[in-house]
């Protein structure tokens, strides 16, 4: 149930109230109704929200004004890298030599990952709408509208229109809330609560890492697209119904979910990628195998390479994506805030984490998700802008004493796994210390 806020204390230097005294003292960290800040959260009571907002907005405006031909040229460079990985990997996937196979699998995996996390991601956010005069990389036309456009621009397990809805709108504007479709702690509540041996939970995490794009992400993004469509048509769908995770299991294979059937999903969402990757791509190698009398060796090698590349790109993307907003040092929230308000900007920082960054090669291998804080603050900027923004944003956070977390991605994987198996929990931002002018709804 979600209700409108009637009274919320206004905290920080931008406010003028403090929580009412109560008989029981509750420290912040693991409860929503805390009335006293723990040592880790003392910065909250000292924050000047309006000053922080102004610094963030000023930097975002400056970065946007600086974008131009250099950003487009940088995009073309990354597109070239991505295409090289995909094309050269595919062109060598049939060669039955282990070193070549490993290279092919790695390159195809990187090509698939980068087409999503770097190119599709930033284009679909509108990062090049104002600077790409050709309109080739425009969010309103890129990979949407037809299967042909999808295949040409960005073909993956997810339907691009569905991903745009789930990621660009719901995730970015509900970050860390129960209504955030990518909130790991909420989505993995069943696994966290099941009385299973810990090794069984870790096996479940391994399964998710190897399959999550088609098993979890594709059906969930499509579900959010269907929910949005049904709501616009006048259907009443509660937040609880919309927030229930949808995965491909036996019940889904038999009857789908309440919003769509399995045949619709497999035909429209998974089908095009499966056909191109695992049926169309191997055909030339099968023909070559027959022509030279390879006795199936080359065709089998190509298929094995494609399958292992798919598993690897799932693992790669899982490591760099799922870790962005999960950990016992990041916050989740029990209120919804106004977009681009002080609180909105604050949440993008304290519920996100960066990884090592700074060079194109490092950033490419991290899928440019190592700038997650900057991306969430200004999602419609280019990759080049995030490289410029990161050191300045770090100084802004130091100035305002706001936590700015940057860790090795494998350390974040450990923290993510702890959340998934219930060895740790995210910090709960105390409702009483929210900045009231920014809060529009409280979740109960």
Short mmCIF file of C-alpha atoms in Angstrom, two decimals:
data_model
loop_
_atom_site.label_atom_id
_atom_site.label_comp_id
_atom_site.label_asym_id
_atom_site.label_seq_id
_atom_site.Cartn_x
_atom_site.Cartn_y
_atom_site.Cartn_z
CA UNK A 1 0.00 0.00 0.00
CA UNK A 2 1.29 3.45 -0.86
CA UNK A 3 -0.14 6.58 0.73
CA UNK A 4 0.53 10.29 0.34
CA UNK A 5 2.68 12.01 2.90
CA UNK A 6 0.91 14.22 5.40
CA UNK A 7 3.78 15.30 7.64
CA UNK A 8 7.46 14.55 7.35
CA UNK A 9 10.22 16.16 9.40
CA UNK A 10 12.55 18.33 7.33
CA UNK A 11 16.15 17.46 8.00
CA UNK A 12 19.56 18.81 7.08
CA UNK A 13 20.67 22.42 6.79
CA UNK A 14 17.94 22.94 4.21
CA UNK A 15 15.21 22.15 6.75
CA UNK A 16 14.09 23.31 10.14
CA UNK A 17 12.60 20.38 12.05
CA UNK A 18 13.83 17.35 13.96
CA UNK A 19 12.06 14.08 14.72
CA UNK A 20 9.78 14.19 17.71
CA UNK A 21 11.21 12.63 20.87
CA UNK A 22 9.98 9.15 21.66
CA UNK A 23 10.37 6.84 24.62
CA UNK A 24 12.31 4.29 22.60
CA UNK A 25 15.51 5.29 20.85
CA UNK A 26 15.99 3.63 17.46
CA UNK A 27 19.27 3.98 15.62
CA UNK A 28 19.24 4.24 11.83
CA UNK A 29 20.55 1.48 9.63
CA UNK A 30 18.18 -1.47 9.82
CA UNK A 31 14.76 0.12 10.40
CA UNK A 32 12.60 2.70 8.61
CA UNK A 33 11.30 4.37 11.79
CA UNK A 34 14.67 5.28 13.31
CA UNK A 35 14.63 8.48 15.37
CA UNK A 36 18.38 8.82 15.88
CA UNK A 37 21.18 8.69 13.34
CA UNK A 38 23.87 6.08 13.77
CA UNK A 39 27.51 7.06 13.41
CA UNK A 40 27.51 5.91 9.76
CA UNK A 41 24.54 8.16 9.01
CA UNK A 42 25.51 11.31 10.89
CA UNK A 43 26.26 13.05 7.60
CA UNK A 44 22.51 13.02 6.83
CA UNK A 45 21.69 15.51 9.58
CA UNK A 46 24.42 17.90 8.42
CA UNK A 47 23.64 17.93 4.70
CA UNK A 48 22.59 21.17 3.03
CA UNK A 49 20.26 19.62 0.46
CA UNK A 50 19.72 22.72 -1.64
CA UNK A 51 23.42 23.49 -1.91
CA UNK A 52 24.12 19.90 -2.94
CA UNK A 53 21.36 20.03 -5.57
CA UNK A 54 22.72 23.27 -7.01
CA UNK A 55 26.25 21.88 -7.35
CA UNK A 56 24.97 18.73 -9.07
CA UNK A 57 22.67 20.62 -11.42
CA UNK A 58 25.35 23.16 -12.31
CA UNK A 59 27.81 20.40 -13.20
CA UNK A 60 25.20 18.54 -15.27
CA UNK A 61 24.34 21.68 -17.20
CA UNK A 62 28.00 22.42 -17.88
CA UNK A 63 28.64 18.89 -19.13
CA UNK A 64 25.60 18.98 -21.42
CA UNK A 65 26.72 22.27 -22.94
CA UNK A 66 30.19 20.84 -23.66
CA UNK A 67 28.89 17.87 -25.66
CA UNK A 68 29.51 17.96 -29.39
CA UNK A 69 31.31 16.23 -32.28
CA UNK A 70 33.95 14.76 -29.96
CA UNK A 71 31.26 12.75 -28.16
CA UNK A 72 29.94 11.35 -31.44
CA UNK A 73 33.47 10.49 -32.59
CA UNK A 74 34.06 8.71 -29.29
CA UNK A 75 30.82 6.77 -29.75
CA UNK A 76 31.91 5.67 -33.24
CA UNK A 77 35.20 4.47 -31.77
CA UNK A 78 33.43 2.32 -29.19
CA UNK A 79 31.00 1.02 -31.84
CA UNK A 80 34.02 -0.03 -33.89
CA UNK A 81 35.51 -1.89 -30.90
CA UNK A 82 32.20 -3.61 -30.23
CA UNK A 83 31.74 -4.66 -33.84
CA UNK A 84 35.29 -5.97 -34.04
CA UNK A 85 34.65 -8.17 -31.00
CA UNK A 86 31.42 -9.53 -32.46
CA UNK A 87 32.55 -9.98 -36.06
CA UNK A 88 36.06 -11.34 -35.47
CA UNK A 89 34.78 -13.59 -32.70
CA UNK A 90 32.07 -15.00 -34.97
CA UNK A 91 34.46 -15.37 -37.91
CA UNK A 92 36.79 -17.58 -35.86
CA UNK A 93 34.26 -19.51 -33.80
CA UNK A 94 34.48 -22.61 -36.05
CA UNK A 95 38.23 -23.21 -35.72
CA UNK A 96 38.80 -26.34 -33.56
CA UNK A 97 41.85 -25.06 -31.71
CA UNK A 98 41.39 -24.35 -28.00
CA UNK A 99 43.30 -21.01 -27.88
CA UNK A 100 41.31 -19.75 -30.88
CA UNK A 101 38.05 -21.00 -29.38
CA UNK A 102 38.73 -19.22 -26.10
CA UNK A 103 39.54 -16.01 -27.95
CA UNK A 104 36.39 -16.33 -30.05
CA UNK A 105 34.17 -16.94 -27.02
CA UNK A 106 35.69 -13.97 -25.19
CA UNK A 107 35.34 -11.61 -28.15
CA UNK A 108 31.74 -12.59 -28.93
CA UNK A 109 30.88 -12.19 -25.25
CA UNK A 110 32.41 -8.70 -25.15
CA UNK A 111 30.65 -7.75 -28.37
CA UNK A 112 27.24 -8.70 -27.00
CA UNK A 113 27.91 -7.07 -23.65
CA UNK A 114 29.16 -3.78 -25.11
CA UNK A 115 26.31 -3.52 -27.64
CA UNK A 116 23.95 -3.51 -24.66
CA UNK A 117 25.67 -1.81 -21.76
CA UNK A 118 27.58 0.83 -23.70
CA UNK A 119 25.94 1.50 -27.05
CA UNK A 120 22.28 0.57 -26.56
CA UNK A 121 22.29 1.83 -22.99
CA UNK A 122 23.55 5.34 -23.65
CA UNK A 123 21.75 5.79 -26.97
CA UNK A 124 18.39 4.74 -25.51
CA UNK A 125 18.86 7.29 -22.71
CA UNK A 126 19.23 10.04 -25.31
CA UNK A 127 22.94 10.60 -24.72
CA UNK A 128 23.48 11.59 -28.36
CA UNK A 129 20.10 13.05 -29.35
CA UNK A 130 21.39 16.62 -29.44
CA UNK A 131 24.82 16.00 -30.95
CA UNK A 132 24.31 13.25 -33.55
CA UNK A 133 23.12 15.23 -36.58
CA UNK A 134 22.57 12.05 -38.61
CA UNK A 135 19.95 10.84 -36.09
CA UNK A 136 21.45 7.36 -36.45
CA UNK A 137 21.88 7.08 -32.69
CA UNK A 138 18.61 8.61 -31.52
CA UNK A 139 16.60 7.11 -28.66
CA UNK A 140 13.29 7.43 -30.50
CA UNK A 141 14.42 5.34 -33.48
CA UNK A 142 17.29 3.15 -32.24
CA UNK A 143 16.35 -0.56 -32.30
CA UNK A 144 12.61 0.11 -31.88
CA UNK A 145 9.58 -0.16 -34.13
CA UNK A 146 10.30 -3.42 -35.97
CA UNK A 147 12.22 -6.67 -35.81
CA UNK A 148 14.42 -5.37 -38.65
CA UNK A 149 15.40 -2.28 -36.65
CA UNK A 150 16.04 -4.42 -33.61
CA UNK A 151 18.26 -6.80 -35.56
CA UNK A 152 20.16 -3.93 -37.19
CA UNK A 153 20.74 -1.74 -34.14
CA UNK A 154 20.74 -3.89 -31.01
CA UNK A 155 19.56 -7.49 -30.97
CA UNK A 156 19.51 -9.16 -27.57
CA UNK A 157 17.21 -11.30 -25.44
CA UNK A 158 15.28 -8.24 -24.21
CA UNK A 159 12.75 -6.36 -26.34
CA UNK A 160 14.22 -2.86 -26.55
CA UNK A 161 10.89 -1.07 -25.99
CA UNK A 162 10.41 -3.17 -22.86
CA UNK A 163 13.90 -2.43 -21.60
CA UNK A 164 13.38 1.29 -22.18
CA UNK A 165 10.27 1.19 -20.01
CA UNK A 166 11.71 -0.95 -17.23
CA UNK A 167 15.15 0.63 -17.05
CA UNK A 168 14.87 4.24 -18.22
CA UNK A 169 11.63 5.04 -16.43
CA UNK A 170 11.02 2.68 -13.52
CA UNK A 171 14.54 1.87 -12.39
CA UNK A 172 16.02 5.35 -12.78
CA UNK A 173 13.12 7.21 -11.18
CA UNK A 174 12.41 4.71 -8.38
CA UNK A 175 15.98 3.80 -7.48
CA UNK A 176 16.23 1.83 -4.25
CA UNK A 177 12.46 1.73 -3.67
CA UNK A 178 10.26 -1.37 -3.66
CA UNK A 179 8.90 -0.12 -6.99
CA UNK A 180 12.41 -0.25 -8.47
CA UNK A 181 12.22 -3.39 -10.65
CA UNK A 182 15.97 -3.92 -10.24
CA UNK A 183 16.09 -3.84 -6.43
CA UNK A 184 17.98 -7.08 -5.76
CA UNK A 185 17.13 -7.34 -2.06
CA UNK A 186 13.40 -7.17 -2.85
CA UNK A 187 13.48 -9.40 -5.91
CA UNK A 188 15.52 -12.09 -4.16
CA UNK A 189 13.35 -12.12 -1.02
CA UNK A 190 12.27 -15.75 -1.67
CA UNK A 191 15.88 -16.97 -1.95
CA UNK A 192 16.91 -14.88 1.06
CA UNK A 193 14.10 -16.35 3.14
CA UNK A 194 14.15 -20.00 2.05
CA UNK A 195 15.53 -22.41 4.72
CA UNK A 196 18.16 -23.80 2.35
CA UNK A 197 21.78 -24.74 3.05
CA UNK A 198 24.07 -21.86 2.15
CA UNK A 199 25.80 -23.87 -0.60
CA UNK A 200 22.40 -24.35 -2.29
CA UNK A 201 21.84 -20.59 -2.26
CA UNK A 202 25.26 -20.02 -3.79
CA UNK A 203 24.42 -22.54 -6.53
CA UNK A 204 21.26 -20.54 -7.22
CA UNK A 205 23.38 -17.40 -7.60
CA UNK A 206 25.65 -19.19 -10.09
CA UNK A 207 22.60 -20.30 -12.10
CA UNK A 208 21.26 -16.73 -12.18
CA UNK A 209 24.62 -15.34 -13.27
CA UNK A 210 24.81 -17.79 -16.19
CA UNK A 211 21.22 -17.34 -17.41
CA UNK A 212 19.82 -14.10 -16.02
CA UNK A 213 19.34 -12.19 -19.29
CA UNK A 214 16.83 -14.65 -20.79
CA UNK A 215 15.66 -16.35 -17.59
CA UNK A 216 14.96 -13.21 -15.53
CA UNK A 217 15.58 -9.91 -17.29
CA UNK A 218 13.76 -10.49 -20.59
CA UNK A 219 10.46 -11.60 -18.97
CA UNK A 220 10.60 -8.87 -16.31
CA UNK A 221 11.22 -6.03 -18.74
CA UNK A 222 8.42 -7.31 -20.98
CA UNK A 223 6.13 -7.58 -17.97
CA UNK A 224 6.69 -3.91 -17.13
CA UNK A 225 5.92 -2.92 -20.73
CA UNK A 226 2.65 -4.86 -20.60
CA UNK A 227 1.72 -3.42 -17.20
CA UNK A 228 2.25 0.11 -18.51
CA UNK A 229 0.12 -0.62 -21.59
CA UNK A 230 -2.70 -2.12 -19.52
CA UNK A 231 -2.70 0.81 -17.11
CA UNK A 232 -2.94 3.28 -19.99
CA UNK A 233 -5.95 1.32 -21.22
CA UNK A 234 -7.63 1.81 -17.85
CA UNK A 235 -6.88 -1.48 -16.11
CA UNK A 236 -6.22 -1.32 -12.37
CA UNK A 237 -2.93 -3.01 -11.49
CA UNK A 238 -1.52 -2.60 -8.00
CA UNK A 239 2.12 -1.84 -7.28
CA UNK A 240 2.35 -5.19 -5.51
CA UNK A 241 1.25 -7.04 -8.66
CA UNK A 242 3.62 -5.03 -10.85
CA UNK A 243 6.54 -5.64 -8.48
CA UNK A 244 6.29 -9.45 -8.45
CA UNK A 245 9.35 -10.83 -10.31
CA UNK A 246 8.64 -12.91 -13.42
CA UNK A 247 11.00 -15.74 -14.35
CA UNK A 248 10.90 -18.64 -16.79
CA UNK A 249 9.89 -21.69 -14.77
CA UNK A 250 7.51 -24.62 -15.28
CA UNK A 251 4.40 -22.60 -14.39
CA UNK A 252 5.46 -19.88 -16.84
CA UNK A 253 6.05 -22.41 -19.63
CA UNK A 254 2.54 -23.79 -19.06
CA UNK A 255 0.54 -20.62 -18.52
CA UNK A 256 2.81 -17.59 -18.74
CA UNK A 257 2.22 -14.82 -16.23
CA UNK A 258 -0.95 -12.81 -15.58
CA UNK A 259 -0.01 -10.20 -18.18
CA UNK A 260 1.05 -12.33 -21.18
CA UNK A 261 1.30 -15.90 -22.38
CA UNK A 262 4.42 -17.99 -23.07
CA UNK A 263 3.92 -18.18 -26.85
CA UNK A 264 3.63 -14.39 -27.18
CA UNK A 265 6.76 -13.96 -25.09
CA UNK A 266 8.88 -16.54 -26.91
CA UNK A 267 7.77 -15.37 -30.36
CA UNK A 268 8.09 -11.63 -29.83
CA UNK A 269 10.85 -11.29 -27.21
CA UNK A 270 13.23 -14.26 -27.15
CA UNK A 271 12.60 -15.63 -30.64
CA UNK A 272 14.47 -13.13 -32.86
CA UNK A 273 17.70 -13.30 -30.86
CA UNK A 274 17.56 -17.10 -30.54
CA UNK A 275 16.96 -17.48 -34.28
CA UNK A 276 19.80 -15.20 -35.34
CA UNK A 277 22.34 -16.35 -32.76
CA UNK A 278 21.76 -20.10 -32.61
CA UNK A 279 20.13 -20.96 -35.96
CA UNK A 280 21.20 -18.41 -38.57
CA UNK A 281 24.78 -17.75 -37.41
CA UNK A 282 25.88 -21.43 -37.44
CA UNK A 283 24.52 -22.08 -40.97
CA UNK A 284 27.60 -20.88 -42.94
CA UNK A 285 29.83 -23.08 -40.79
CA UNK A 286 27.54 -26.05 -41.30
CA UNK A 287 27.67 -25.49 -45.07
CA UNK A 288 31.48 -25.16 -44.91
CA UNK A 289 31.67 -28.35 -42.88
CA UNK A 290 29.66 -30.26 -45.48
CA UNK A 291 31.65 -28.77 -48.36
CA UNK A 292 35.06 -29.77 -47.00
CA UNK A 293 33.96 -33.05 -45.45
CA UNK A 294 34.62 -31.92 -41.92
CA UNK A 295 32.44 -34.67 -40.46
CA UNK A 296 30.62 -32.11 -38.28
CA UNK A 297 33.73 -30.87 -36.46
CA UNK A 298 33.54 -27.26 -37.65
CA UNK A 299 29.78 -26.93 -37.16
CA UNK A 300 29.98 -28.39 -33.66
CA UNK A 301 32.88 -26.14 -32.75
CA UNK A 302 30.94 -23.09 -33.94
CA UNK A 303 27.88 -24.09 -31.92
CA UNK A 304 29.91 -24.78 -28.78
CA UNK A 305 31.59 -21.40 -29.14
CA UNK A 306 28.24 -19.62 -29.50
CA UNK A 307 26.78 -21.36 -26.45
CA UNK A 308 29.80 -20.68 -24.26
CA UNK A 309 29.94 -17.06 -25.46
CA UNK A 310 26.30 -16.70 -24.40
CA UNK A 311 27.04 -18.08 -20.94
CA UNK A 312 30.10 -15.86 -20.60
CA UNK A 313 28.30 -12.67 -21.65
CA UNK A 314 25.59 -13.44 -19.10
CA UNK A 315 28.22 -13.80 -16.38
CA UNK A 316 30.13 -10.71 -17.54
CA UNK A 317 27.02 -8.52 -17.63
CA UNK A 318 25.78 -9.94 -14.32
CA UNK A 319 29.03 -8.96 -12.62
CA UNK A 320 29.06 -5.40 -13.93
CA UNK A 321 25.29 -4.71 -13.76
CA UNK A 322 23.75 -6.49 -10.78
CA UNK A 323 26.49 -5.16 -8.50
CA UNK A 324 25.73 -1.49 -9.24
CA UNK A 325 23.03 -1.02 -6.61
CA UNK A 326 23.45 -3.81 -4.06
CA UNK A 327 25.51 -4.00 -0.88
CA UNK A 328 25.31 -3.42 2.85
CA UNK A 329 26.89 0.01 2.40
CA UNK A 330 24.19 1.26 -0.01
CA UNK A 331 20.76 2.61 0.91
CA UNK A 332 17.21 1.64 0.02
CA UNK A 333 14.21 3.91 0.60
CA UNK A 334 10.63 3.78 1.84
CA UNK A 335 9.49 7.03 0.17
CA UNK A 336 9.15 8.24 -3.40
CA UNK A 337 10.73 11.59 -4.22
CA UNK A 338 10.25 14.24 -6.87
CA UNK A 339 12.48 13.73 -9.95
CA UNK A 340 15.59 15.94 -10.12
CA UNK A 341 15.02 17.22 -6.60
CA UNK A 342 17.69 17.40 -3.90
CA UNK A 343 16.65 13.99 -2.58
CA UNK A 344 16.56 12.51 -6.07
CA UNK A 345 20.17 13.51 -6.75
CA UNK A 346 21.26 12.33 -3.32
CA UNK A 347 19.74 8.88 -3.86
CA UNK A 348 21.55 8.39 -7.15
CA UNK A 349 24.81 8.74 -5.24
CA UNK A 350 24.15 6.82 -2.03
CA UNK A 351 22.38 3.91 -3.72
CA UNK A 352 24.93 3.44 -6.51
CA UNK A 353 28.57 2.43 -6.70
CA UNK A 354 31.42 3.07 -9.13
CA UNK A 355 34.28 0.78 -10.16
CA UNK A 356 37.84 1.59 -11.29
CA UNK A 357 37.69 3.94 -14.27
CA UNK A 358 39.49 6.43 -16.46
CA UNK A 359 40.67 4.77 -19.69
CA UNK A 360 38.60 3.60 -22.65
CA UNK A 361 39.83 0.01 -22.34
CA UNK A 362 39.07 -0.18 -18.62
CA UNK A 363 35.69 1.46 -19.15
CA UNK A 364 34.89 -0.81 -22.11
CA UNK A 365 35.50 -3.95 -20.07
CA UNK A 366 33.27 -2.57 -17.31
CA UNK A 367 30.55 -1.82 -19.89
CA UNK A 368 30.87 1.87 -18.91
CA UNK A 369 28.89 0.91 -15.79
CA UNK A 370 31.85 1.95 -13.67
CA UNK A 371 30.38 5.48 -13.87
CA UNK A 372 27.08 4.43 -12.35
CA UNK A 373 26.84 7.40 -9.98
CA UNK A 374 27.37 9.94 -12.74
CA UNK A 375 25.08 8.06 -15.12
CA UNK A 376 22.23 8.07 -12.62
CA UNK A 377 22.67 11.77 -11.93
CA UNK A 378 22.62 12.69 -15.64
CA UNK A 379 21.38 9.67 -17.64
CA UNK A 380 21.15 11.60 -20.92
CA UNK A 381 24.87 12.33 -21.26
CA UNK A 382 27.51 10.56 -23.36
CA UNK A 383 30.18 8.13 -22.21
CA UNK A 384 32.85 10.78 -22.76
CA UNK A 385 30.98 13.18 -20.47
CA UNK A 386 31.01 10.63 -17.66
CA UNK A 387 34.79 10.37 -17.89
CA UNK A 388 34.96 14.13 -17.42
CA UNK A 389 32.34 14.18 -14.67
CA UNK A 390 33.62 11.49 -12.28
CA UNK A 391 36.54 13.33 -10.64
CA UNK A 392 34.49 16.53 -10.30
CA UNK A 393 31.52 14.68 -8.80
CA UNK A 394 33.83 13.01 -6.30
CA UNK A 395 34.97 16.45 -5.12
CA UNK A 396 31.37 17.65 -4.81
CA UNK A 397 30.56 14.68 -2.59
CA UNK A 398 33.64 15.33 -0.45
CA UNK A 399 32.58 18.97 -0.11
CA UNK A 400 29.12 17.98 1.16
CA UNK A 401 30.31 14.91 3.10
CA UNK A 402 28.10 12.61 1.01
CA UNK A 403 29.29 8.97 0.69
CA UNK A 404 30.76 8.29 -2.76
CA UNK A 405 31.58 4.60 -3.07
CA UNK A 406 34.09 3.25 -5.57
CA UNK A 407 35.29 -0.35 -5.28
CA UNK A 408 36.77 -3.14 -7.34
CA UNK A 409 33.94 -4.86 -9.23
CA UNK A 410 34.79 -8.27 -7.73
CA UNK A 411 34.53 -6.86 -4.21
CA UNK A 412 31.10 -5.55 -5.20
CA UNK A 413 30.25 -9.02 -6.51
CA UNK A 414 30.96 -10.38 -3.03
CA UNK A 415 28.69 -7.73 -1.49
CA UNK A 416 25.96 -8.46 -4.06
CA UNK A 417 26.14 -12.18 -3.30
CA UNK A 418 25.86 -11.50 0.43
CA UNK A 419 22.63 -9.61 -0.23
CA UNK A 420 21.27 -12.35 -2.48
CA UNK A 421 21.86 -15.18 0.03
CA UNK A 422 20.81 -13.10 3.06
CA UNK A 423 24.23 -12.82 4.69
CA UNK A 424 23.82 -9.03 4.64
CA UNK A 425 21.12 -6.40 4.09
CA UNK A 426 21.07 -2.92 2.60
CA UNK A 427 20.87 0.13 4.83
CA UNK A 428 17.40 1.57 5.34
CA UNK A 429 17.27 5.34 4.97
CA UNK A 430 15.21 6.57 7.97
CA UNK A 431 11.91 8.13 6.88
CA UNK A 432 12.03 10.71 9.67
CA UNK A 433 15.23 12.14 8.20
CA UNK A 434 14.00 12.50 4.62
CA UNK A 435 13.96 16.03 3.21
CA UNK A 436 10.21 16.69 3.31
CA UNK A 437 9.90 19.20 0.41
CA UNK A 438 11.07 16.47 -1.99
CA UNK A 439 8.90 13.57 -0.79
CA UNK A 440 5.74 12.76 -2.74
CA UNK A 441 4.73 9.32 -1.41
CA UNK A 442 5.53 7.00 1.46
CA UNK A 443 5.45 3.24 1.03
CA UNK A 444 4.10 1.14 3.90
#
